[in-house]
């Protein structure tokens, strides 16, 4: 064989090496070229190329690089994948809708769940496209204790308990409190990501019980994630009082305590509550805060906050504030569902974003530099001809057309980039990305080491990345017509795997990994 022919054969087989690399071999598995790369930790913000091998970012450079797969990110932003620490819908369709707006990690921390081991085992069988994890759920422990049952790691277990009032309103006796704490601690020992305290659903719990939860968090060096016990514009039992209680427990015990969706629990008192929270942070109290950019919440119609004398006045609410499916409820419907189907999920409107004063109240939480973005994402659901609602557990993509949810379930992060960054210019792009990626990672990374490699675009970090068009990214779903994925996200990589490819979700990709302590 002639030498030239032999060399040609080696080149074709990829065997002729120069240094340590094969001739013509790509530098990386995936390269993202010519995008505006924004790293919120180092404040890097420049046109650059990103090289990825396996599940890890290997290089950020302005030099030419090649990859087996090339993504042209010209005129697009390359950012850390968004991290949602407050997400309730845990079926595969819920995760897919989140992927379409750039979420790469989706955690159930506010409500949490028990048993933790069962939940992770179930989620691990769903071939999820995003990283997943959960906190140990205090309400699950309370339901189990007051009903003398074993907790079940399902939404149905929580929904079915809404017809009962003892676990919501009664103070636990010493034996009951010991059992509640034991169940929560077992969840922590099984890898739960802190303690989920859905106190708004059981506002009758004792001060000592809540304090004991903070002590338990401090003992295990984890955070609590609290939906505070009251939602009221007026005193007593006001939103102000509930958040002040959380701050006091954090200050006394030293526990890290996260305030969930401060916008919805503060109602119209945000201008009083946010300065109080800011002063606590300035004084070294270990609290963090989340909010979502919507003037409506989603919850069960039989939640304790919608009961008791004067609840309408406290919350500035009537039946018209409640939305069932895509329609507002009548007083007759509200009474019927609260009596007969209290576990039904509804949308509850507490601010009118078309009203400039109400929008300013919402903006006060979303734009505050101490506040991260969390979606409070909900299940995608269906309603039959008799008004019965089921959570969608199917595998169809796109989702079946008649499903509905709160539009925050598929548009929270896209809405921040559309409304707050592009249209109204009240957040800088880099600040919005910090609130949606780095801040959530930093909130839990001290006790969840996996998160130290997320929320950043740097060499050595996990390849959880979103590439989006800043001129077109937008939430599309509305309260009346929610079932539309966000637009403007071109690529999403989860652990280096391309989950959204050129604007289309690949349902065959299931790159999500468990996030555990």
XYZ file of C-alpha atoms in Angstrom:
517
model
C 0.000 0.000 0.000
C 1.296 3.452 -0.866
C 2.101 5.717 2.100
C -0.402 8.340 0.936
C -3.128 5.714 0.693
C -2.255 4.393 4.159
C -2.412 7.863 5.705
C -5.726 8.514 3.998
C -7.124 5.286 5.482
C -5.978 6.265 8.972
C -7.580 9.674 8.651
C -10.861 8.139 7.487
C -10.845 5.809 10.482
C -10.002 8.680 12.851
C -6.841 6.900 14.055
C -4.177 9.420 13.076
C -3.563 11.608 16.089
C -2.001 15.024 16.482
C -1.049 15.491 20.129
C -3.878 13.983 22.186
C -6.732 14.624 19.732
C -7.734 12.719 16.658
C -7.485 14.594 13.367
C -10.774 16.319 12.543
C -12.205 15.238 15.912
C -14.574 17.737 17.533
C -13.445 19.590 20.624
C -16.678 18.956 22.544
C -19.916 17.002 22.452
C -21.976 20.196 22.107
C -20.908 23.745 21.339
C -23.096 26.833 21.633
C -21.658 29.517 19.377
C -21.927 33.297 19.114
C -24.516 33.844 21.852
C -24.666 36.538 24.529
C -23.437 34.470 27.466
C -24.579 35.766 30.856
C -23.219 34.308 34.083
C -24.951 35.912 37.075
C -22.268 34.904 39.597
C -19.201 36.389 37.881
C -21.153 39.089 35.983
C -19.677 37.775 32.731
C -21.764 39.209 29.883
C -20.282 38.947 26.406
C -20.563 37.257 23.034
C -18.809 33.931 23.521
C -18.756 30.232 22.708
C -19.603 27.475 25.181
C -18.076 23.992 25.004
C -19.850 21.068 26.687
C -18.682 17.494 27.198
C -20.981 14.981 28.850
C -22.988 16.808 31.495
C -20.418 19.519 32.192
C -19.543 22.939 30.798
C -15.862 22.683 29.840
C -15.049 26.083 28.379
C -16.297 29.626 27.829
C -14.218 31.320 25.162
C -14.124 33.871 22.368
C -11.924 31.468 20.387
C -13.239 29.115 17.721
C -14.326 25.687 18.998
C -16.068 22.722 17.407
C -18.533 20.140 18.629
C -20.274 16.996 17.506
C -23.459 19.053 17.840
C -23.395 22.765 17.020
C -25.967 25.280 18.230
C -25.897 28.694 16.578
C -26.957 31.140 19.295
C -26.436 34.311 17.256
C -28.671 37.132 18.538
C -29.726 34.973 21.466
C -29.020 34.891 25.200
C -27.218 31.881 26.695
C -28.024 31.635 30.396
C -28.074 29.117 33.231
C -31.235 27.040 33.131
C -33.950 28.470 35.348
C -34.414 26.813 38.735
C -37.952 26.659 40.103
C -37.884 25.907 43.828
C -41.681 26.147 44.178
C -43.468 23.763 41.816
C -46.410 21.490 42.619
C -47.317 19.738 39.358
C -45.144 16.638 39.385
C -46.365 14.684 36.360
C -44.391 14.473 33.133
C -46.635 16.943 31.293
C -46.045 19.515 34.040
C -42.277 19.177 33.604
C -42.500 19.430 29.830
C -44.447 22.686 29.990
C -41.783 24.083 32.320
C -38.993 22.987 29.967
C -40.550 25.062 27.191
C -39.912 28.243 29.179
C -36.315 27.384 30.080
C -36.663 25.623 33.429
C -34.071 22.890 33.978
C -34.618 22.070 37.676
C -38.070 21.842 39.267
C -38.408 21.367 43.031
C -41.428 20.848 45.325
C -40.229 22.698 48.423
C -43.208 24.675 49.786
C -45.711 21.881 50.261
C -43.155 19.094 50.219
C -44.250 15.493 50.498
C -43.916 12.353 52.630
C -42.597 9.709 52.556
C -39.604 11.176 50.731
C -38.184 7.780 49.752
C -41.455 6.771 48.054
C -41.712 10.073 46.175
C -38.211 9.869 44.729
C -38.760 6.263 43.702
C -41.950 7.195 41.869
C -40.456 10.240 40.167
C -37.459 8.186 39.065
C -39.753 5.956 37.013
C -41.375 8.825 35.057
C -38.523 9.543 32.604
C -38.641 13.220 33.514
C -36.991 15.819 31.271
C -35.906 18.067 34.181
C -34.070 17.664 37.475
C -36.449 17.018 40.373
C -36.560 17.052 44.164
C -38.781 17.685 47.184
C -38.747 18.812 50.792
C -40.148 16.840 53.726
C -43.778 17.916 53.927
C -45.059 19.068 57.329
C -48.730 19.076 56.236
C -48.383 15.424 55.213
C -47.057 14.638 58.698
C -49.918 16.574 60.280
C -52.585 14.845 58.188
C -51.081 11.442 58.980
C -50.954 12.209 62.709
C -54.485 13.545 63.052
C -55.996 10.780 60.866
C -53.872 8.010 62.366
C -52.710 6.942 58.908
C -49.370 6.540 57.178
C -48.609 9.438 54.839
C -48.834 8.767 51.122
C -46.580 10.595 48.670
C -49.425 11.646 46.391
C -51.371 14.831 45.731
C -54.589 12.875 46.275
C -53.613 12.248 49.893
C -53.413 16.011 50.446
C -56.562 16.771 48.443
C -58.695 14.140 50.212
C -57.770 15.621 53.588
C -59.293 18.994 52.705
C -62.715 17.856 53.944
C -61.268 17.435 57.459
C -60.690 20.342 59.821
C -58.830 18.944 62.840
C -55.387 18.823 61.201
C -55.976 22.339 59.889
C -57.250 24.040 63.029
C -56.323 22.044 66.149
C -53.209 22.458 68.249
C -51.301 19.187 68.487
C -50.949 17.677 71.946
C -47.408 16.661 73.036
C -47.752 13.134 71.709
C -49.091 14.336 68.367
C -46.379 16.972 68.027
C -43.707 14.379 68.735
C -45.106 12.177 65.966
C -45.293 15.079 63.513
C -41.668 15.980 64.156
C -40.598 12.350 63.879
C -42.216 11.985 60.453
C -40.665 15.217 59.190
C -37.239 14.252 60.518
C -37.521 10.869 58.822
C -38.112 12.734 55.566
C -34.959 14.769 56.127
C -32.967 11.632 56.848
C -34.216 10.153 53.556
C -32.763 13.099 51.617
C -35.570 15.669 51.714
C -34.488 19.157 50.626
C -35.428 20.943 53.836
C -38.876 21.252 55.439
C -41.967 22.295 53.483
C -44.340 24.191 55.789
C -47.674 24.860 54.117
C -48.881 26.753 57.181
C -51.627 28.586 55.307
C -53.429 25.254 54.978
C -53.240 24.488 58.698
C -53.277 27.917 60.364
C -54.535 26.532 63.680
C -51.211 24.890 64.522
C -49.504 26.056 67.680
C -46.703 28.568 68.013
C -44.625 25.903 69.765
C -45.044 23.504 66.846
C -43.838 26.064 64.309
C -40.914 26.964 66.564
C -40.053 23.254 66.875
C -39.949 22.995 63.069
C -37.463 25.877 62.947
C -35.381 24.147 65.621
C -35.468 20.916 63.611
C -34.269 22.782 60.514
C -31.425 24.314 62.513
C -30.492 20.895 63.917
C -30.165 19.422 60.416
C -28.744 22.634 58.899
C -31.499 22.877 56.289
C -34.031 25.544 55.369
C -37.769 25.710 55.871
C -39.996 26.822 52.976
C -43.125 28.426 54.353
C -46.468 29.496 53.029
C -47.202 31.608 56.106
C -50.238 30.851 58.252
C -52.364 33.952 57.562
C -53.439 35.878 54.459
C -55.258 39.008 55.552
C -55.054 42.731 54.910
C -56.421 43.480 58.386
C -55.385 42.647 61.941
C -55.444 40.498 63.956
C -54.224 37.340 62.174
C -52.833 39.441 59.352
C -50.238 38.672 56.704
C -47.914 41.096 58.500
C -48.235 39.101 61.718
C -47.595 35.788 59.948
C -44.405 36.963 58.256
C -43.214 38.621 61.468
C -43.667 35.235 63.188
C -41.438 33.559 60.606
C -38.760 36.220 60.975
C -38.819 35.822 64.760
C -38.360 32.043 64.554
C -35.438 32.460 62.155
C -33.804 35.061 64.400
C -34.178 32.989 67.568
C -33.155 29.587 66.197
C -30.683 30.683 63.536
C -32.495 28.490 61.011
C -32.636 29.525 57.380
C -36.297 30.194 56.560
C -37.674 30.929 53.094
C -40.841 32.995 52.630
C -42.793 31.565 49.706
C -44.744 33.772 47.255
C -44.619 36.907 49.374
C -46.741 38.642 46.721
C -49.827 36.471 47.225
C -49.560 36.036 50.991
C -49.058 39.790 51.503
C -52.135 40.601 49.408
C -52.319 44.424 49.307
C -50.047 44.976 52.321
C -46.772 44.432 50.444
C -45.677 48.052 50.958
C -45.591 47.439 54.730
C -44.300 43.879 54.658
C -41.376 44.197 52.213
C -39.594 46.913 54.243
C -39.954 44.756 57.379
C -38.412 41.797 55.546
C -35.632 43.973 54.159
C -34.787 45.277 57.622
C -34.587 41.713 58.960
C -32.194 40.720 56.151
C -30.071 43.828 56.757
C -29.853 42.831 60.421
C -28.516 39.401 59.543
C -31.659 37.277 59.957
C -31.242 34.225 57.718
C -34.333 34.523 55.548
C -34.851 34.329 51.800
C -37.873 35.396 49.781
C -39.689 34.312 46.618
C -42.446 35.779 44.449
C -44.194 35.183 41.135
C -45.317 37.837 38.621
C -49.050 37.185 38.720
C -52.006 38.835 40.424
C -53.766 35.518 40.967
C -52.989 32.464 43.071
C -53.976 28.824 42.666
C -55.032 26.612 45.533
C -57.765 24.257 46.688
C -61.203 25.787 47.081
C -61.523 24.367 50.597
C -58.304 25.937 51.899
C -58.571 27.160 55.482
C -57.947 30.763 54.424
C -61.340 30.731 52.682
C -63.243 29.905 55.853
C -64.116 31.363 59.229
C -65.932 34.502 60.210
C -65.073 37.538 58.103
C -62.756 35.765 55.659
C -64.161 37.706 52.693
C -63.476 41.028 54.344
C -59.981 39.998 55.474
C -59.042 38.916 51.976
C -61.065 41.456 49.983
C -62.732 38.617 48.147
C -66.047 37.331 46.817
C -67.009 34.359 44.656
C -66.105 36.380 41.559
C -62.447 36.269 42.656
C -62.527 32.471 42.217
C -62.025 30.879 38.811
C -62.997 27.250 38.170
C -61.419 26.012 34.955
C -61.654 29.049 32.688
C -64.746 30.704 34.211
C -65.362 32.813 37.331
C -67.489 31.137 40.014
C -70.904 32.129 41.281
C -71.724 32.244 44.984
C -73.763 29.063 44.560
C -70.855 27.250 42.900
C -68.417 28.387 45.561
C -70.650 27.125 48.369
C -71.197 23.812 46.571
C -67.515 23.106 45.907
C -66.416 24.172 49.377
C -68.972 21.782 50.898
C -68.725 18.838 48.530
C -65.393 19.050 46.648
C -63.036 21.064 48.870
C -59.905 19.532 47.309
C -60.680 21.035 43.889
C -57.949 23.300 42.527
C -59.058 26.809 41.540
C -57.476 30.130 40.555
C -58.008 32.969 43.034
C -57.537 36.560 41.848
C -56.179 38.868 44.571
C -54.785 41.744 42.440
C -55.926 43.252 39.139
C -52.835 43.721 36.973
C -54.792 46.070 34.682
C -55.068 48.443 37.645
C -51.840 50.521 37.906
C -51.999 50.597 41.713
C -52.373 46.828 41.944
C -49.607 46.282 39.371
C -47.301 48.509 41.411
C -47.933 46.297 44.444
C -46.976 43.225 42.412
C -43.875 44.950 41.032
C -42.749 45.863 44.557
C -42.142 42.184 45.297
C -40.912 40.966 41.896
C -38.298 43.698 41.404
C -36.962 43.758 44.974
C -33.288 42.657 44.870
C -33.834 40.290 47.834
C -36.605 38.376 46.024
C -36.046 35.391 43.741
C -38.559 34.200 41.145
C -40.549 31.045 41.882
C -43.579 29.954 39.893
C -45.835 28.088 42.346
C -46.515 25.945 39.266
C -49.679 23.842 39.382
C -50.924 20.608 37.839
C -52.420 20.488 34.363
C -56.001 19.337 34.856
C -59.132 18.232 33.031
C -62.802 18.742 33.887
C -65.597 16.347 32.977
C -69.205 17.250 32.148
C -70.134 17.078 35.835
C -67.502 19.557 36.980
C -65.177 16.882 38.399
C -61.487 17.772 38.024
C -58.590 15.332 37.641
C -54.859 15.965 37.410
C -53.459 14.928 34.026
C -50.995 12.043 34.385
C -50.728 11.100 30.722
C -47.758 11.146 28.371
C -49.257 12.999 25.404
C -47.290 15.877 23.895
C -48.390 18.507 23.128
C -50.784 18.327 26.058
C -54.403 17.493 25.219
C -56.111 20.752 24.178
C -58.797 20.897 26.882
C -56.405 20.793 29.820
C -56.075 23.882 31.992
C -53.930 25.271 34.788
C -52.818 28.609 36.173
C -50.757 30.361 33.443
C -47.894 30.632 35.933
C -47.439 26.888 35.318
C -46.039 27.497 31.836
C -45.241 31.204 31.726
C -43.699 32.605 34.920
C -40.078 32.848 33.770
C -41.029 33.839 30.234
C -43.304 36.563 31.629
C -40.487 38.074 33.684
C -38.350 38.317 30.543
C -41.212 39.643 28.420
C -42.893 42.095 30.778
C -40.244 43.125 33.298
C -37.199 43.121 30.998
C -38.296 43.744 27.393
C -41.600 45.603 27.505
C -41.406 47.691 30.683
C -37.662 47.790 31.259
C -37.858 47.659 35.046
C -35.409 44.757 35.379
C -32.051 44.424 33.644
C -31.580 41.167 31.737
C -28.701 40.095 33.991
C -30.733 40.811 37.138
C -33.713 38.823 35.881
C -31.432 35.866 35.111
C -29.862 36.125 38.578
C -33.314 35.981 40.177
C -34.301 32.917 38.140
C -31.103 30.831 38.293
C -28.324 31.831 40.695
C -30.511 33.006 43.586
C -32.572 29.782 43.732
C -29.372 27.701 43.593
C -27.768 29.744 46.366
C -30.885 29.422 48.516
C -30.296 25.701 49.010
C -26.685 24.990 48.003
C -25.301 25.171 51.551
C -27.154 21.967 52.394
C -27.675 20.552 48.870
C -24.152 20.382 47.374
C -25.470 19.485 43.890
C -26.790 23.024 43.558
C -23.300 24.549 43.773
C -22.865 23.464 40.154
C -26.167 24.887 38.950
C -27.356 28.404 38.262
C -24.036 29.373 36.642
C -22.418 29.417 33.193
C -18.803 28.608 34.067
C -16.278 25.896 33.312
C -16.911 22.961 35.626
C -20.595 23.725 36.147
C -23.453 21.407 35.166
C -24.620 21.861 31.591
C -28.124 23.031 32.518
C -28.538 25.819 29.977
C -31.275 27.823 28.274
C -30.813 29.636 24.954
C -33.582 32.132 24.212
C -34.433 34.997 21.895
C -34.743 38.145 24.033
C -36.908 39.797 21.379
C -39.563 37.080 21.244
C -39.582 35.153 24.519
C -43.082 35.388 25.983
C -45.760 33.700 28.022
C -48.691 32.810 25.788
C -51.226 31.192 28.105
C -53.917 33.317 29.750
C -56.320 32.679 32.633
C -59.095 31.955 30.128
C -56.936 30.029 27.629
C -53.868 28.760 29.494
C -52.838 25.670 27.524
C -50.108 27.153 25.328
C -46.368 26.623 25.856
C -44.179 29.686 26.186
C -42.422 30.871 23.011
C -38.963 32.218 22.312
C -36.908 29.485 23.996
C -34.768 27.898 21.292
C -32.707 25.322 23.175
C -32.736 23.819 26.654
C -29.971 21.513 27.819
C -30.408 19.411 30.957
C -27.240 17.704 32.166
C -25.841 18.261 28.677
C -28.757 16.584 26.873
C -30.739 18.697 24.405
C -34.286 18.654 25.780
C -35.694 21.510 23.683
C -34.201 21.587 20.194
C -34.734 24.623 17.985
C -37.936 25.512 19.820
C -39.372 21.991 19.894
C -39.464 19.755 22.952
C -38.018 16.298 22.321
C -40.294 13.916 24.286
C -37.725 11.132 23.939
C -35.172 12.947 26.091
C -35.395 12.176 29.803
C -32.239 13.715 31.227
C -33.630 14.808 34.600
C -31.704 13.685 37.681
C -32.794 13.606 41.336
C -31.645 16.482 43.551
C -31.146 15.130 47.092
C -29.279 15.782 50.269
